[in-house]
Tab-separated table of C-alpha atoms in Angstrom:
chain	number	residue	atom	x	y	z
H	1	UNK	CA	6.321	14.300	11.562
H	2	UNK	CA	4.001	14.410	14.512
H	3	UNK	CA	1.069	16.662	15.212
H	4	UNK	CA	-0.185	17.273	18.726
H	5	UNK	CA	-3.213	19.412	19.445
H	6	UNK	CA	-4.932	20.462	22.642
H	7	UNK	CA	-8.699	20.352	22.067
H	8	UNK	CA	-11.278	21.951	24.354
H	9	UNK	CA	-15.002	21.763	23.572
H	10	UNK	CA	-14.212	20.554	20.036
H	11	UNK	CA	-11.961	23.555	19.283
H	12	UNK	CA	-8.219	23.247	18.797
H	13	UNK	CA	-6.544	25.446	21.400
H	14	UNK	CA	-2.906	24.930	20.501
H	15	UNK	CA	-0.946	22.797	18.052
H	16	UNK	CA	2.632	21.623	18.047
H	17	UNK	CA	4.280	20.047	15.025
H	18	UNK	CA	7.550	18.407	14.230
H	19	UNK	CA	8.328	18.249	10.525
H	20	UNK	CA	10.966	16.057	8.852
H	21	UNK	CA	12.852	17.748	6.054
H	22	UNK	CA	12.351	15.118	3.349
H	23	UNK	CA	9.203	14.070	1.515
H	24	UNK	CA	9.078	10.325	0.895
H	25	UNK	CA	7.377	8.769	-2.101
H	26	UNK	CA	6.158	5.241	-2.474
H	27	UNK	CA	6.015	3.234	-5.681
H	28	UNK	CA	3.924	4.738	-8.432
H	29	UNK	CA	4.701	8.299	-7.323
H	30	UNK	CA	1.989	8.370	-4.648
H	31	UNK	CA	2.685	10.373	-1.517
H	32	UNK	CA	2.900	8.485	1.754
H	33	UNK	CA	1.384	9.414	5.107
H	34	UNK	CA	4.400	11.482	6.191
H	35	UNK	CA	4.069	13.625	3.064
H	36	UNK	CA	0.337	14.026	3.684
H	37	UNK	CA	0.986	15.346	7.186
H	38	UNK	CA	3.710	17.663	5.879
H	39	UNK	CA	1.241	19.100	3.386
H	40	UNK	CA	-1.342	19.551	6.143
H	41	UNK	CA	1.180	21.420	8.318
H	42	UNK	CA	2.206	23.598	5.361
H	43	UNK	CA	-1.458	24.371	4.721
H	44	UNK	CA	-1.884	25.438	8.342
H	45	UNK	CA	1.336	27.449	8.324
H	46	UNK	CA	0.602	29.395	5.133
H	47	UNK	CA	-3.150	29.841	5.329
H	48	UNK	CA	-4.636	33.263	4.630
H	49	UNK	CA	-5.185	34.973	8.016
H	50	UNK	CA	-8.205	36.817	6.597
H	51	UNK	CA	-9.856	33.528	5.587
H	52	UNK	CA	-8.609	30.889	8.025
H	53	UNK	CA	-9.659	27.274	7.718
H	54	UNK	CA	-11.955	26.215	10.524
H	55	UNK	CA	-10.885	23.733	13.202
H	56	UNK	CA	-13.702	21.451	12.083
H	57	UNK	CA	-12.196	21.228	8.590
H	58	UNK	CA	-8.795	20.257	10.027
H	59	UNK	CA	-10.361	17.594	12.214
H	60	UNK	CA	-12.280	16.269	9.192
H	61	UNK	CA	-9.037	16.117	7.177
H	62	UNK	CA	-7.267	14.249	9.980
H	63	UNK	CA	-10.191	11.829	10.316
H	64	UNK	CA	-10.125	11.192	6.569
H	65	UNK	CA	-6.390	10.603	6.711
H	66	UNK	CA	-6.738	8.158	9.624
H	67	UNK	CA	-9.413	6.269	7.712
H	68	UNK	CA	-7.211	6.101	4.611
H	69	UNK	CA	-4.225	4.907	6.637
H	70	UNK	CA	-6.251	2.100	8.231
H	71	UNK	CA	-7.549	0.991	4.820
H	72	UNK	CA	-3.967	0.852	3.521
H	73	UNK	CA	-2.876	-1.195	6.541
H	74	UNK	CA	-5.814	-3.567	6.047
H	75	UNK	CA	-5.019	-3.949	2.343
H	76	UNK	CA	-1.382	-4.706	3.132
H	77	UNK	CA	-2.246	-7.333	5.742
H	78	UNK	CA	-4.760	-8.950	3.378
H	79	UNK	CA	-2.071	-9.223	0.671
H	80	UNK	CA	0.269	-10.901	3.154
H	81	UNK	CA	-2.453	-13.325	4.230
H	82	UNK	CA	-3.395	-14.072	0.605
H	83	UNK	CA	0.239	-14.750	-0.314
H	84	UNK	CA	0.690	-17.127	2.624
H	85	UNK	CA	-2.371	-19.089	1.533
H	86	UNK	CA	-0.898	-19.604	-1.948
H	87	UNK	CA	2.117	-21.654	-0.829
H	88	UNK	CA	1.944	-24.997	-2.643
H	89	UNK	CA	-0.634	-23.746	-5.181
H	90	UNK	CA	-0.166	-23.653	-8.955
H	91	UNK	CA	-0.428	-20.069	-10.191
H	92	UNK	CA	0.096	-17.860	-13.220
H	93	UNK	CA	1.691	-14.426	-12.687
H	94	UNK	CA	2.339	-11.496	-15.030
H	95	UNK	CA	5.940	-10.518	-15.583
H	96	UNK	CA	6.826	-7.200	-17.240
H	97	UNK	CA	10.276	-6.898	-18.817
H	98	UNK	CA	12.256	-3.937	-17.473
H	99	UNK	CA	14.024	-3.451	-20.807
H	100	UNK	CA	11.240	-3.923	-23.373
H	101	UNK	CA	8.139	-3.349	-21.259
H	102	UNK	CA	6.550	-6.492	-22.704
H	103	UNK	CA	4.216	-8.546	-20.536
H	104	UNK	CA	4.713	-12.294	-20.317
H	105	UNK	CA	3.146	-14.928	-18.099
H	106	UNK	CA	4.947	-17.340	-15.803
H	107	UNK	CA	3.308	-20.429	-14.343
H	108	UNK	CA	4.434	-22.709	-11.571
H	109	UNK	CA	3.967	-23.800	-7.997
H	110	UNK	CA	4.468	-21.237	-5.219
H	111	UNK	CA	7.445	-22.451	-3.161
H	112	UNK	CA	7.341	-19.818	-0.421
H	113	UNK	CA	6.427	-16.193	0.223
H	114	UNK	CA	8.618	-13.263	1.190
H	115	UNK	CA	7.419	-10.105	2.918
H	116	UNK	CA	9.578	-7.015	2.344
H	117	UNK	CA	8.516	-3.588	3.613
H	118	UNK	CA	4.957	-4.827	4.040
H	119	UNK	CA	4.753	-6.046	0.433
H	120	UNK	CA	4.210	-9.739	-0.356
H	121	UNK	CA	6.188	-11.636	-2.993
H	122	UNK	CA	5.628	-15.163	-4.333
H	123	UNK	CA	8.596	-17.422	-5.101
H	124	UNK	CA	7.972	-19.407	-8.291
H	125	UNK	CA	10.800	-21.398	-9.864
H	126	UNK	CA	13.452	-19.456	-7.960
H	127	UNK	CA	12.166	-15.979	-8.928
H	128	UNK	CA	10.120	-13.538	-6.848
H	129	UNK	CA	6.905	-11.953	-8.162
H	130	UNK	CA	4.793	-9.303	-6.421
H	131	UNK	CA	1.391	-10.532	-5.261
H	132	UNK	CA	-0.142	-7.702	-7.324
H	133	UNK	CA	1.028	-9.556	-10.455
H	134	UNK	CA	-0.989	-12.679	-9.611
H	135	UNK	CA	-3.210	-13.552	-12.568
H	136	UNK	CA	-4.664	-17.030	-11.979
H	137	UNK	CA	-4.722	-19.748	-9.325
H	138	UNK	CA	-5.072	-23.200	-10.875
H	139	UNK	CA	-6.637	-26.163	-9.068
H	140	UNK	CA	-4.376	-29.240	-8.871
H	141	UNK	CA	-7.060	-31.600	-10.254
H	142	UNK	CA	-7.818	-29.266	-13.158
H	143	UNK	CA	-4.120	-29.034	-14.015
H	144	UNK	CA	-3.765	-32.842	-13.882
H	145	UNK	CA	-6.750	-33.154	-16.255
H	146	UNK	CA	-5.192	-30.706	-18.706
H	147	UNK	CA	-1.871	-32.536	-18.647
H	148	UNK	CA	-3.633	-35.886	-19.221
H	149	UNK	CA	-5.300	-34.504	-22.369
H	150	UNK	CA	-1.989	-33.392	-23.858
């Protein structure tokens, strides 16, 4: 969906919108930016004509949305950068079983990273784990000391 508005002296003169028919959801049930804009257009379309929302409120909502979108983009790029820096490091990640829901921990050296749809995954022992499941990064010297004690 796109929203175009002609603004004169800080007041919206005319708006044009194009709305897609489907609402997308991202993992966890959160609404994505397209859904947010669809809700904003619906709010504008069905507002009470006797108590209209001011142009300033719409601009504030759009500014808040832009800020949120940039924070999400920054978070995504930081995850990608963090994952790339972990190649060759010994790590421990959480793994939740799809069938039982039990949490277990997997340790190993990160072989490579994969980026799919802006989400970073770590390859450990031939399996992929989301960067969000990273629990611990272990220093090589510390690990060698632990193994020497055993």
